[in-house]
């Protein structure tokens, strides 16, 4: 499978289906951001603390794998010089639409989060990377690329899936609300789903997902050279696991 092309087409379909992560920011959110009261999420429900992104005005900011017209336009309205980089052309069109509607300046680039070669070393002051690296197979290369394109003392904020969610039988989870352990971490739809289930997902054009270990998600940032200085957890906002454990993580890291 050409994973990059497949997941691009899958996310383009999700835009057509109006998935929640493809619905752009509304005019009220943009107006609030212009007043300094910006609000974005890296994970499903918890807003990013303002002290994680101090002094946005004039900062070169990369929204990495962050198309959909949500984070990018809000941060541009708050005064940042925003580049949105995403695999899905339809997601980038959502950002373009908001920028035109609100008179905002955004730079839009299509590409693979594992390959930021279009950007030179130390191009950005800030990287905003909401939950999205669950759609690629190698997360450590993402951290290395982030480190390369960030300036010294630059900030990386990232949303991550707790890999715990990938150990359960998805059919039992979705259909019966039962937690039945079936898979192992690191997880891959391509390698571990039963063939019939994988075929159904491909026919439905659902994105292929990967459950990365915490060693690669958090330890991978440290190995790339980052110093982690912020952390919080979040839930999915209604999933069966929410009453037992938070299933999403946000980290704030500095390039020293």
C-alpha positions as a printed Julia matrix, in Angstrom:
256×3 Matrix{Float64}:
   0.0    0.0    0.0
   1.1    3.55  -0.77
   0.24   4.72   2.75
   0.71   8.43   2.04
  -1.66   8.43  -0.94
  -4.2    6.14   0.71
  -4.45   8.23   3.89
  -4.63  11.43   1.83
  -7.65  10.1   -0.03
  -9.16   8.81   3.23
  -8.86  12.23   4.87
 -10.23  13.92   1.76
 -13.28  11.69   2.19
 -13.5   12.66   5.87
 -13.73  16.29   4.79
 -16.65  15.39   2.53
 -18.21  13.49   5.44
 -17.72  16.52   7.75
 -15.71  14.62  10.36
 -15.29  16.77  13.49
 -11.57  17.3   12.8
 -12.34  18.77   9.38
 -14.86  21.42  10.47
 -13.2   24.87  10.35
 -13.11  27.46  13.1
 -16.13  29.74  13.12
 -15.96  33.56  12.82
 -16.52  34.01  16.57
 -13.4   31.96  17.39
 -11.35  34.07  14.98
 -12.61  37.31  16.51
 -11.76  36.09  20.0
  -8.26  35.13  18.82
  -7.73  38.62  17.41
  -8.48  39.96  20.89
  -5.83  37.64  22.35
  -8.3   35.09  23.69
  -7.3   32.28  21.35
  -8.27  28.66  21.98
  -7.0   25.52  20.23
  -6.82  21.82  21.09
  -4.1   19.25  20.49
  -6.27  16.46  21.91
 -10.05  15.96  21.77
 -11.36  18.2   24.55
  -8.78  20.11  26.65
  -7.66  23.54  25.38
  -3.93  24.23  25.19
  -2.82  26.42  28.14
  -1.96  29.95  27.03
   1.38  29.8   28.83
   2.42  26.98  26.5
   2.53  29.48  23.61
   3.57  32.87  24.99
   4.08  35.89  22.75
   2.6   34.56  19.51
   2.7   37.83  17.61
   5.29  37.76  14.85
   6.42  34.2   15.59
   7.05  31.84  12.67
   4.73  28.95  13.47
   4.31  25.59  11.73
   1.0   23.75  12.09
   2.26  20.24  11.37
  -0.22  17.67   9.99
  -2.77  20.21  11.2
  -5.03  21.01   8.25
  -8.76  21.43   8.64
  -9.09  25.15   9.28
  -8.95  24.79  13.06
  -5.57  25.56  14.67
  -3.9   27.46  11.81
  -6.43  30.28  11.28
  -6.9   30.81  15.02
  -3.16  31.17  15.61
  -2.82  33.47  12.59
  -5.62  35.63  14.01
  -3.63  35.75  17.28
  -0.71  37.27  15.36
   1.53  34.35  14.42
   3.03  33.92  10.94
   1.48  30.55  10.21
   2.39  27.8    7.77
  -0.03  24.85   7.65
   1.51  21.58   6.44
  -0.77  18.61   5.77
  -1.03  15.49   3.62
  -4.67  16.13   2.66
  -5.38  18.75  -0.01
  -9.03  18.87   1.1
  -7.97  19.66   4.67
  -5.74  22.46   3.4
  -8.68  23.84   1.44
 -10.51  24.25   4.75
  -7.65  26.47   5.94
  -7.71  28.4    2.68
 -11.44  28.97   3.0
 -11.15  30.38   6.54
  -8.19  32.58   5.56
 -10.15  34.07   2.66
 -13.31  34.45   4.75
 -11.5   36.21   7.6
  -8.82  38.11   5.68
  -5.98  36.13   7.26
  -2.58  35.34   5.79
  -1.69  31.63   5.8
   0.99  29.72   3.93
  -0.28  26.29   2.89
   2.0   23.37   2.04
   1.02  19.81   1.14
   3.31  16.97   2.14
   4.36  14.1    4.38
   5.0   14.91   8.05
   7.96  12.52   7.91
   9.66  14.71   5.28
   9.98  18.43   5.99
  12.76  18.95   3.45
  10.79  21.81   1.9
  11.81  23.8    5.01
  15.37  24.82   5.82
  17.04  24.26   9.18
  15.78  26.48  12.03
  12.86  27.95  10.08
  10.28  28.1   12.88
   9.87  29.43  16.4
   6.94  27.13  17.19
   5.51  23.83  15.94
   1.91  22.88  16.73
   1.32  19.17  16.1
  -2.16  17.96  17.12
  -2.98  14.24  17.27
  -2.06  13.0   13.79
   1.1   10.91  13.9
  -1.13   7.89  14.52
  -1.59   7.95  10.72
   2.08   7.32   9.88
   4.3    4.33  10.54
   7.5    6.01  11.81
   7.08   8.67  14.48
  10.76   9.02  15.43
  11.59  10.59  12.08
   8.87  13.18  12.72
  10.57  14.24  15.96
  13.96  14.47  14.22
  12.49  16.64  11.47
  10.75  18.86  14.03
  14.02  19.35  15.86
  15.81  20.27  12.63
  13.34  22.92  11.46
  12.9   24.55  14.89
  15.07  27.45  15.97
  17.08  27.26  19.19
  14.74  27.71  22.16
  11.87  26.88  19.82
   8.72  25.21  21.15
   7.07  21.99  20.01
   3.61  21.18  21.35
   2.15  17.82  20.37
  -0.96  15.72  20.9
  -0.47  11.96  21.19
  -2.63   8.86  21.43
  -2.06   6.74  24.5
  -1.17   3.42  22.8
  -3.45   1.65  25.28
  -6.39   2.33  22.95
  -4.9    0.11  20.26
  -4.74  -3.11  22.29
  -8.51  -3.68  22.22
 -10.74  -5.49  19.72
 -12.26  -2.59  17.77
 -15.42  -4.47  16.78
 -16.19  -5.3   20.4
 -15.42  -1.71  21.39
 -17.62  -0.1   18.71
 -20.52  -2.52  18.56
 -20.79  -3.9   22.1
 -18.91  -1.35  24.25
 -16.75  -4.21  25.54
 -13.03  -4.0   26.25
 -11.46  -7.18  24.89
  -7.65  -7.2   24.66
  -6.53  -8.44  21.25
  -3.57  -6.51  19.78
  -0.05  -5.56  20.84
   1.97  -2.34  20.84
   3.46  -1.08  18.59
   0.26  -1.53  16.63
  -0.42  -1.37  12.88
  -3.75  -1.72  11.07
  -1.84  -3.13   8.11
  -0.09  -5.85  10.09
  -2.5   -6.82  12.88
  -6.09  -6.38  11.71
  -7.78  -9.58  10.49
  -7.76  -9.58   6.69
 -11.53  -9.32   6.37
 -11.66  -6.35   8.76
  -8.76  -4.66   6.96
 -10.52  -5.17   3.64
 -13.7   -3.59   5.02
 -11.77  -0.57   6.27
 -10.05  -0.11   2.92
 -13.36  -0.38   1.05
 -14.83   2.23   3.4
 -11.77   4.45   2.83
 -11.04   4.74   6.53
  -7.54   6.04   7.4
  -4.94   3.45   8.35
  -3.72   3.91  11.93
  -0.65   3.02  13.98
  -0.3    2.76  17.76
   3.19   4.01  18.64
   4.82   3.07  21.92
   5.29   5.73  24.59
   9.0    5.06  24.25
   8.84   6.32  20.67
   6.29   9.07  21.3
   7.89  10.61  24.39
  11.32   9.01  24.45
  11.59   9.75  20.72
  11.32  13.47  21.4
  14.06  13.24  24.01
  16.25  11.17  21.68
  15.82  13.82  18.98
  17.25  16.41  21.4
  14.13  17.97  22.92
  13.64  18.8   26.59
  10.05  18.12  27.68
   8.77  20.78  30.05
   5.0   20.43  29.85
   2.54  17.53  29.99
  -1.17  16.88  30.43
  -3.69  14.13  29.72
  -7.11  14.27  28.11
 -10.01  11.95  27.35
 -11.86  11.25  24.13
 -15.06  12.94  25.22
 -17.33   9.92  25.49
 -15.45   6.74  24.57
 -15.88   3.57  26.62
 -12.42   3.91  28.18
 -12.95   7.44  29.45
 -14.31   6.37  32.83
 -11.17   4.31  33.46
  -8.23   6.28  32.02
  -7.31   9.3   29.95
  -6.44   8.09  26.47
  -4.69  11.16  25.04
  -1.49  13.0   25.98
  -0.14  16.48  25.23
   3.52  17.41  25.55
   5.4   20.7   25.41
   9.05  20.48  24.43
  11.92  22.93  23.93
  14.85  22.73  21.51
  17.73  23.8   23.78
